[in-house]
Amino acid sequence: IYHRGPDDEGYFVEHNVALGVRRLSIIDLFRGHQPIYNENGMILIIFNGEIYDFKELRINLEKRGHRFSTNTNTEVIVHLYEDFGFDCLKKLNGMFAFAIYDKTEDLLFIARDRLGIKPLHYCFDGKVLVFGSELKSLLQFPGLRREIDLKSLNKYLTFEYVPAPYTIYKDIYKLQPGHYLIFKNGRLLIKKYWNLSYKDKPIRSKGECIEKLRWYIDDSVRKRMISDVPLGTFLSGGIDSSLITAFMTRQSSQKVKTFSVSFDDKSFDESRYARQIASFLGTEHYEEN
């Protein structure tokens, strides 16, 4: 899975626990080597994703007495776990899949973000737990069966994908969005930590709805533009990518880089619209066929 993290790799092996990680460096490029530990080295984390409000969380944690050795969002999660345990998930705003090993409790804590933006697969045979971002990494584990699940195959042929928590293989599962997994004393426990809730609110006027939507998009784009590397956006020419690009252009102090793909099949090709939007917004546009 080199392609998921071409910038760095890290390992932790101790007794019956082995963790490995590939890193795509976005924040704190040179000090963000993983695993990252807490102050006394008894809690460590491997992490894939981004925490958008990590700076605010860090300020609060420093007020509680925590000391940081990096500027990464990864380290914030370690200290949140120290103070709040599994409830640390309620404080995270971002996309993530991570594993925390607590040496004191001899406990493995694995979690996935609310919408399942970051993938996480696992297999538990009653004794050994194996997990990873992609199926092919699990399939490298010695003795793991590569048996097609016929029920999952039927789901794939029906829906054109395999719904969670299943995968195309028997006994290999996806950790569902908004769930976490605890592995301790040879036992596996999976819990749900988030539900999409609907609140009854008075109907707003069209103008109020527009302003509220504008605020949410602006806030979301701003939080996702925190980076120590250059930023860009995929631009299809459709409404959603065009809108995101427009907000990026407003917030960026530099010319935004946009990227699009053109197709020879005119029924799929939207490159003309992407070029129009790029020209209108003044982006640095790149196109591939």
mmCIF file of C-alpha atoms in Angstrom:
data_model
loop_
_atom_site.group_PDB
_atom_site.id
_atom_site.type_symbol
_atom_site.label_atom_id
_atom_site.label_comp_id
_atom_site.label_asym_id
_atom_site.label_seq_id
_atom_site.Cartn_x
_atom_site.Cartn_y
_atom_site.Cartn_z
ATOM 1 C CA ILE A 1 0.000 0.000 0.000
ATOM 2 C CA TYR A 2 2.894 2.313 -0.794
ATOM 3 C CA HIS A 3 0.575 4.472 -2.913
ATOM 4 C CA ARG A 4 -1.451 5.403 0.186
ATOM 5 C CA GLY A 5 1.605 6.914 1.888
ATOM 6 C CA PRO A 6 4.663 7.468 -0.309
ATOM 7 C CA ASP A 7 6.471 9.836 2.082
ATOM 8 C CA ASP A 8 7.304 7.699 5.121
ATOM 9 C CA GLU A 9 6.783 4.369 6.843
ATOM 10 C CA GLY A 10 6.777 3.278 10.460
ATOM 11 C CA TYR A 11 6.468 0.116 12.547
ATOM 12 C CA PHE A 12 5.780 -1.027 16.086
ATOM 13 C CA VAL A 13 6.426 -4.641 17.124
ATOM 14 C CA GLU A 14 6.211 -5.726 20.745
ATOM 15 C CA HIS A 15 5.154 -9.102 22.164
ATOM 16 C CA ASN A 16 2.007 -10.118 20.252
ATOM 17 C CA VAL A 17 1.276 -6.708 18.681
ATOM 18 C CA ALA A 18 2.584 -5.574 15.294
ATOM 19 C CA LEU A 19 1.549 -2.307 13.641
ATOM 20 C CA GLY A 20 2.707 -0.768 10.380
ATOM 21 C CA VAL A 21 1.848 2.488 8.636
ATOM 22 C CA ARG A 22 2.544 4.382 5.412
ATOM 23 C CA ARG A 23 2.368 8.175 5.625
ATOM 24 C CA LEU A 24 1.275 10.837 3.173
ATOM 25 C CA SER A 25 2.767 13.984 4.719
ATOM 26 C CA ILE A 26 0.369 16.947 4.886
ATOM 27 C CA ILE A 27 1.054 18.568 8.278
ATOM 28 C CA ASP A 28 4.498 18.839 9.947
ATOM 29 C CA LEU A 29 6.351 17.124 7.128
ATOM 30 C CA PHE A 30 9.560 16.297 8.991
ATOM 31 C CA ARG A 31 8.459 15.469 12.556
ATOM 32 C CA GLY A 32 5.301 13.512 11.875
ATOM 33 C CA HIS A 33 6.890 10.054 11.776
ATOM 34 C CA GLN A 34 4.493 7.369 13.036
ATOM 35 C CA PRO A 35 3.728 5.696 15.357
ATOM 36 C CA ILE A 36 3.339 8.752 17.572
ATOM 37 C CA TYR A 37 3.456 8.283 21.362
ATOM 38 C CA ASN A 38 2.076 10.078 24.392
ATOM 39 C CA GLU A 39 4.433 11.691 26.935
ATOM 40 C CA ASN A 40 5.381 8.496 28.790
ATOM 41 C CA GLY A 41 5.439 6.237 25.727
ATOM 42 C CA MET A 42 2.648 3.971 26.975
ATOM 43 C CA ILE A 43 0.076 4.944 24.322
ATOM 44 C CA LEU A 44 0.794 5.046 20.601
ATOM 45 C CA ILE A 45 -1.157 5.650 17.414
ATOM 46 C CA ILE A 46 -1.011 4.962 13.690
ATOM 47 C CA PHE A 47 -3.306 7.255 11.759
ATOM 48 C CA ASN A 48 -4.662 7.850 8.268
ATOM 49 C CA GLY A 49 -6.638 11.029 7.676
ATOM 50 C CA GLU A 50 -7.046 14.632 8.749
ATOM 51 C CA ILE A 51 -8.525 16.275 11.847
ATOM 52 C CA TYR A 52 -9.797 19.674 10.772
ATOM 53 C CA ASP A 53 -10.073 21.292 14.207
ATOM 54 C CA PHE A 54 -6.806 19.914 15.599
ATOM 55 C CA LYS A 55 -5.388 23.353 16.401
ATOM 56 C CA GLU A 56 -8.291 24.230 18.696
ATOM 57 C CA LEU A 57 -8.131 20.778 20.297
ATOM 58 C CA ARG A 58 -4.403 21.164 20.864
ATOM 59 C CA ILE A 59 -4.832 24.500 22.655
ATOM 60 C CA ASN A 60 -7.340 22.916 25.056
ATOM 61 C CA LEU A 61 -5.099 19.900 25.653
ATOM 62 C CA GLU A 62 -2.101 22.102 26.408
ATOM 63 C CA LYS A 63 -4.215 23.933 28.980
ATOM 64 C CA ARG A 64 -4.879 20.520 30.552
ATOM 65 C CA GLY A 65 -1.126 19.971 30.917
ATOM 66 C CA HIS A 66 -0.246 17.916 27.838
ATOM 67 C CA ARG A 67 3.118 18.387 26.127
ATOM 68 C CA PHE A 68 3.434 18.023 22.370
ATOM 69 C CA SER A 69 6.532 16.946 20.448
ATOM 70 C CA THR A 70 5.099 17.588 16.939
ATOM 71 C CA ASN A 71 2.668 19.918 15.194
ATOM 72 C CA THR A 72 0.662 17.049 13.694
ATOM 73 C CA ASN A 73 -3.039 16.387 14.040
ATOM 74 C CA THR A 74 -2.140 12.764 14.806
ATOM 75 C CA GLU A 75 -0.622 13.587 18.191
ATOM 76 C CA VAL A 76 -3.794 15.384 19.253
ATOM 77 C CA ILE A 77 -5.709 12.085 19.142
ATOM 78 C CA VAL A 78 -3.230 10.348 21.466
ATOM 79 C CA HIS A 79 -3.717 12.975 24.166
ATOM 80 C CA LEU A 80 -7.483 13.086 23.651
ATOM 81 C CA TYR A 81 -7.552 9.331 24.271
ATOM 82 C CA GLU A 82 -5.516 9.805 27.464
ATOM 83 C CA ASP A 83 -8.111 12.216 28.847
ATOM 84 C CA PHE A 84 -11.386 10.944 27.396
ATOM 85 C CA GLY A 85 -10.859 7.310 26.430
ATOM 86 C CA PHE A 86 -13.148 6.047 23.682
ATOM 87 C CA ASP A 87 -15.225 9.227 23.964
ATOM 88 C CA CYS A 88 -12.372 11.076 22.265
ATOM 89 C CA LEU A 89 -14.165 10.202 19.022
ATOM 90 C CA LYS A 90 -16.961 12.622 19.873
ATOM 91 C CA LYS A 91 -14.477 15.493 19.768
ATOM 92 C CA LEU A 92 -12.998 14.737 16.344
ATOM 93 C CA ASN A 93 -14.070 16.630 13.243
ATOM 94 C CA GLY A 94 -12.430 15.015 10.255
ATOM 95 C CA MET A 95 -11.878 11.963 8.102
ATOM 96 C CA PHE A 96 -9.877 9.195 9.704
ATOM 97 C CA ALA A 97 -9.035 5.596 10.332
ATOM 98 C CA PHE A 98 -6.664 4.943 13.210
ATOM 99 C CA ALA A 99 -5.419 2.349 15.655
ATOM 100 C CA ILE A 100 -4.320 3.157 19.204
ATOM 101 C CA TYR A 101 -2.403 0.628 21.277
ATOM 102 C CA ASP A 102 -2.614 1.179 25.025
ATOM 103 C CA LYS A 103 0.284 -0.716 26.603
ATOM 104 C CA THR A 104 -1.004 -0.284 30.149
ATOM 105 C CA GLU A 105 -4.344 -1.905 29.321
ATOM 106 C CA ASP A 106 -2.897 -4.187 26.604
ATOM 107 C CA LEU A 107 -5.761 -2.910 24.474
ATOM 108 C CA LEU A 108 -6.131 -2.094 20.787
ATOM 109 C CA PHE A 109 -8.612 0.642 19.882
ATOM 110 C CA ILE A 110 -9.477 1.006 16.182
ATOM 111 C CA ALA A 111 -11.895 3.598 14.805
ATOM 112 C CA ARG A 112 -13.308 4.948 11.565
ATOM 113 C CA ASP A 113 -14.766 8.379 10.819
ATOM 114 C CA ARG A 114 -18.493 9.086 10.854
ATOM 115 C CA LEU A 115 -19.035 8.842 7.090
ATOM 116 C CA GLY A 116 -16.441 6.187 6.323
ATOM 117 C CA ILE A 117 -14.316 8.426 4.117
ATOM 118 C CA LYS A 118 -11.190 6.534 5.156
ATOM 119 C CA PRO A 119 -11.356 2.743 4.653
ATOM 120 C CA LEU A 120 -10.621 0.063 7.235
ATOM 121 C CA HIS A 121 -10.904 -3.722 6.869
ATOM 122 C CA TYR A 122 -10.363 -6.434 9.457
ATOM 123 C CA CYS A 123 -10.387 -10.190 9.963
ATOM 124 C CA PHE A 124 -10.652 -12.024 13.286
ATOM 125 C CA ASP A 125 -10.339 -15.814 13.376
ATOM 126 C CA GLY A 126 -11.042 -16.147 17.098
ATOM 127 C CA LYS A 127 -7.401 -15.714 18.051
ATOM 128 C CA VAL A 128 -5.639 -13.277 15.731
ATOM 129 C CA LEU A 129 -6.894 -9.868 14.588
ATOM 130 C CA VAL A 130 -5.574 -8.519 11.286
ATOM 131 C CA PHE A 131 -6.574 -5.105 9.938
ATOM 132 C CA GLY A 132 -5.598 -2.608 7.257
ATOM 133 C CA SER A 133 -6.735 0.107 4.891
ATOM 134 C CA GLU A 134 -7.017 -2.210 1.894
ATOM 135 C CA LEU A 135 -7.979 -5.824 1.366
ATOM 136 C CA LYS A 136 -4.747 -6.650 -0.419
ATOM 137 C CA SER A 137 -2.706 -5.841 2.685
ATOM 138 C CA LEU A 138 -4.772 -8.301 4.737
ATOM 139 C CA LEU A 139 -4.368 -10.971 2.074
ATOM 140 C CA GLN A 140 -0.594 -10.889 2.612
ATOM 141 C CA PHE A 141 -1.037 -12.266 6.129
ATOM 142 C CA PRO A 142 0.088 -15.930 6.296
ATOM 143 C CA GLY A 143 -2.772 -18.392 6.585
ATOM 144 C CA LEU A 144 -5.570 -15.944 5.819
ATOM 145 C CA ARG A 145 -8.139 -17.608 3.567
ATOM 146 C CA ARG A 146 -8.919 -16.142 0.151
ATOM 147 C CA GLU A 147 -12.368 -17.641 -0.161
ATOM 148 C CA ILE A 148 -15.010 -15.740 -2.109
ATOM 149 C CA ASP A 149 -18.207 -15.134 -0.139
ATOM 150 C CA LEU A 150 -21.020 -16.159 -2.484
ATOM 151 C CA LYS A 151 -23.546 -13.989 -0.639
ATOM 152 C CA SER A 152 -21.279 -10.989 -1.099
ATOM 153 C CA LEU A 153 -20.848 -11.891 -4.746
ATOM 154 C CA ASN A 154 -24.620 -11.876 -5.111
ATOM 155 C CA LYS A 155 -24.746 -8.433 -3.457
ATOM 156 C CA TYR A 156 -22.082 -7.174 -5.831
ATOM 157 C CA LEU A 157 -23.950 -8.412 -8.900
ATOM 158 C CA THR A 158 -27.151 -6.832 -7.556
ATOM 159 C CA PHE A 159 -25.862 -3.462 -6.333
ATOM 160 C CA GLU A 160 -22.523 -3.204 -8.199
ATOM 161 C CA TYR A 161 -20.716 -2.977 -4.853
ATOM 162 C CA VAL A 162 -20.534 -4.989 -1.616
ATOM 163 C CA PRO A 163 -22.398 -3.169 1.200
ATOM 164 C CA ALA A 164 -20.664 -2.808 4.569
ATOM 165 C CA PRO A 165 -19.825 -4.587 6.779
ATOM 166 C CA TYR A 166 -19.223 -7.305 4.196
ATOM 167 C CA THR A 167 -16.427 -7.693 1.654
ATOM 168 C CA ILE A 168 -16.060 -10.021 -1.304
ATOM 169 C CA TYR A 169 -14.100 -12.431 0.941
ATOM 170 C CA LYS A 170 -15.438 -14.699 3.662
ATOM 171 C CA ASP A 171 -14.590 -13.648 7.223
ATOM 172 C CA ILE A 172 -13.098 -10.306 6.145
ATOM 173 C CA TYR A 173 -15.200 -7.266 7.042
ATOM 174 C CA LYS A 174 -15.280 -3.500 6.753
ATOM 175 C CA LEU A 175 -15.397 -1.577 9.995
ATOM 176 C CA GLN A 176 -18.545 0.432 9.393
ATOM 177 C CA PRO A 177 -18.612 4.240 9.387
ATOM 178 C CA GLY A 178 -19.199 5.731 12.832
ATOM 179 C CA HIS A 179 -17.985 2.567 14.584
ATOM 180 C CA TYR A 180 -14.992 1.601 16.686
ATOM 181 C CA LEU A 181 -13.417 -1.721 17.596
ATOM 182 C CA ILE A 182 -11.813 -2.822 20.857
ATOM 183 C CA PHE A 183 -9.517 -5.850 21.017
ATOM 184 C CA LYS A 184 -8.488 -6.994 24.499
ATOM 185 C CA ASN A 185 -7.729 -10.367 26.083
ATOM 186 C CA GLY A 186 -8.413 -12.111 22.778
ATOM 187 C CA ARG A 187 -11.929 -10.684 22.568
ATOM 188 C CA LEU A 188 -13.340 -8.411 19.908
ATOM 189 C CA LEU A 189 -15.992 -5.787 20.625
ATOM 190 C CA ILE A 190 -17.494 -3.418 18.039
ATOM 191 C CA LYS A 191 -19.543 -0.376 19.027
ATOM 192 C CA LYS A 192 -21.321 2.417 17.206
ATOM 193 C CA TYR A 193 -20.425 5.920 18.368
ATOM 194 C CA TRP A 194 -22.422 8.117 15.978
ATOM 195 C CA ASN A 195 -25.862 8.323 14.393
ATOM 196 C CA LEU A 196 -27.098 10.868 11.894
ATOM 197 C CA SER A 197 -29.715 12.843 13.799
ATOM 198 C CA TYR A 198 -32.559 14.939 12.458
ATOM 199 C CA LYS A 199 -33.743 17.919 14.469
ATOM 200 C CA ASP A 200 -37.112 19.583 14.110
ATOM 201 C CA LYS A 201 -36.525 23.196 13.208
ATOM 202 C CA PRO A 202 -38.847 25.880 11.886
ATOM 203 C CA ILE A 203 -38.875 26.206 8.114
ATOM 204 C CA ARG A 204 -36.448 28.906 7.079
ATOM 205 C CA SER A 205 -36.920 31.337 4.250
ATOM 206 C CA LYS A 206 -35.104 30.760 0.979
ATOM 207 C CA GLY A 207 -32.705 33.581 1.821
ATOM 208 C CA GLU A 208 -31.889 32.113 5.237
ATOM 209 C CA CYS A 209 -31.259 28.695 3.698
ATOM 210 C CA ILE A 210 -28.903 30.189 1.111
ATOM 211 C CA GLU A 211 -26.913 32.078 3.741
ATOM 212 C CA LYS A 212 -26.712 29.029 6.023
ATOM 213 C CA LEU A 213 -25.529 26.813 3.174
ATOM 214 C CA ARG A 214 -22.978 29.420 2.119
ATOM 215 C CA TRP A 215 -21.615 29.565 5.677
ATOM 216 C CA TYR A 216 -21.319 25.772 5.972
ATOM 217 C CA ILE A 217 -19.527 25.403 2.639
ATOM 218 C CA ASP A 218 -17.182 28.296 3.392
ATOM 219 C CA ASP A 219 -16.355 26.879 6.838
ATOM 220 C CA SER A 220 -15.818 23.355 5.487
ATOM 221 C CA VAL A 221 -13.511 24.502 2.693
ATOM 222 C CA ARG A 222 -11.518 26.723 5.077
ATOM 223 C CA LYS A 223 -10.895 23.847 7.497
ATOM 224 C CA ARG A 224 -9.709 21.582 4.682
ATOM 225 C CA MET A 225 -7.183 24.101 3.378
ATOM 226 C CA ILE A 226 -4.834 23.757 6.364
ATOM 227 C CA SER A 227 -1.718 22.178 4.880
ATOM 228 C CA ASP A 228 2.079 22.353 4.786
ATOM 229 C CA VAL A 229 2.096 21.258 1.120
ATOM 230 C CA PRO A 230 0.561 22.834 -2.023
ATOM 231 C CA LEU A 231 -3.190 22.406 -2.451
ATOM 232 C CA GLY A 232 -5.354 21.728 -5.487
ATOM 233 C CA THR A 233 -8.796 20.523 -6.429
ATOM 234 C CA PHE A 234 -10.369 18.158 -8.931
ATOM 235 C CA LEU A 235 -12.610 20.186 -11.211
ATOM 236 C CA SER A 236 -15.177 18.334 -13.295
ATOM 237 C CA GLY A 237 -17.193 21.349 -14.363
ATOM 238 C CA GLY A 238 -20.189 20.178 -12.343
ATOM 239 C CA ILE A 239 -21.947 22.185 -9.659
ATOM 240 C CA ASP A 240 -20.252 20.644 -6.609
ATOM 241 C CA SER A 241 -16.608 20.818 -7.710
ATOM 242 C CA SER A 242 -17.144 24.264 -9.247
ATOM 243 C CA LEU A 243 -18.610 25.546 -5.996
ATOM 244 C CA ILE A 244 -15.754 24.149 -3.907
ATOM 245 C CA THR A 245 -13.205 25.641 -6.303
ATOM 246 C CA ALA A 246 -14.920 29.033 -6.094
ATOM 247 C CA PHE A 247 -14.695 29.045 -2.293
ATOM 248 C CA MET A 248 -11.063 27.896 -2.423
ATOM 249 C CA THR A 249 -10.266 30.768 -4.778
ATOM 250 C CA ARG A 250 -11.828 33.247 -2.364
ATOM 251 C CA GLN A 251 -9.832 31.944 0.583
ATOM 252 C CA SER A 252 -6.462 31.230 -1.014
ATOM 253 C CA SER A 253 -3.677 33.808 -1.111
ATOM 254 C CA GLN A 254 -2.208 32.014 -4.138
ATOM 255 C CA LYS A 255 -3.641 30.927 -7.460
ATOM 256 C CA VAL A 256 -5.567 27.678 -6.971
ATOM 257 C CA LYS A 257 -4.430 24.660 -8.991
ATOM 258 C CA THR A 258 -7.273 22.734 -10.638
ATOM 259 C CA PHE A 259 -7.147 19.348 -12.343
ATOM 260 C CA SER A 260 -9.599 17.649 -14.681
ATOM 261 C CA VAL A 261 -9.802 14.589 -16.915
ATOM 262 C CA SER A 262 -11.153 14.669 -20.452
ATOM 263 C CA PHE A 263 -12.717 11.709 -22.263
ATOM 264 C CA ASP A 264 -12.856 10.867 -25.947
ATOM 265 C CA ASP A 265 -16.455 9.750 -25.435
ATOM 266 C CA LYS A 266 -18.378 13.023 -25.640
ATOM 267 C CA SER A 267 -21.237 11.652 -23.531
ATOM 268 C CA PHE A 268 -18.841 11.468 -20.534
ATOM 269 C CA ASP A 269 -16.654 14.459 -21.290
ATOM 270 C CA GLU A 270 -17.170 17.623 -19.235
ATOM 271 C CA SER A 271 -13.753 19.144 -19.839
ATOM 272 C CA ARG A 272 -15.258 22.088 -21.737
ATOM 273 C CA TYR A 273 -17.212 23.128 -18.652
ATOM 274 C CA ALA A 274 -14.169 22.638 -16.427
ATOM 275 C CA ARG A 275 -12.115 24.933 -18.664
ATOM 276 C CA GLN A 276 -14.858 27.561 -18.566
ATOM 277 C CA ILE A 277 -14.992 27.493 -14.753
ATOM 278 C CA ALA A 278 -11.187 27.539 -14.488
ATOM 279 C CA SER A 279 -11.040 30.550 -16.798
ATOM 280 C CA PHE A 280 -13.800 32.366 -14.913
ATOM 281 C CA LEU A 281 -12.151 31.777 -11.519
ATOM 282 C CA GLY A 282 -8.612 32.363 -12.776
ATOM 283 C CA THR A 283 -7.167 29.038 -11.628
ATOM 284 C CA GLU A 284 -3.968 27.344 -12.768
ATOM 285 C CA HIS A 285 -5.652 24.575 -14.727
ATOM 286 C CA TYR A 286 -4.290 21.177 -15.790
ATOM 287 C CA GLU A 287 -6.096 18.676 -17.987
ATOM 288 C CA GLU A 288 -5.338 15.019 -18.703
ATOM 289 C CA ASN A 289 -6.931 12.717 -21.251
#
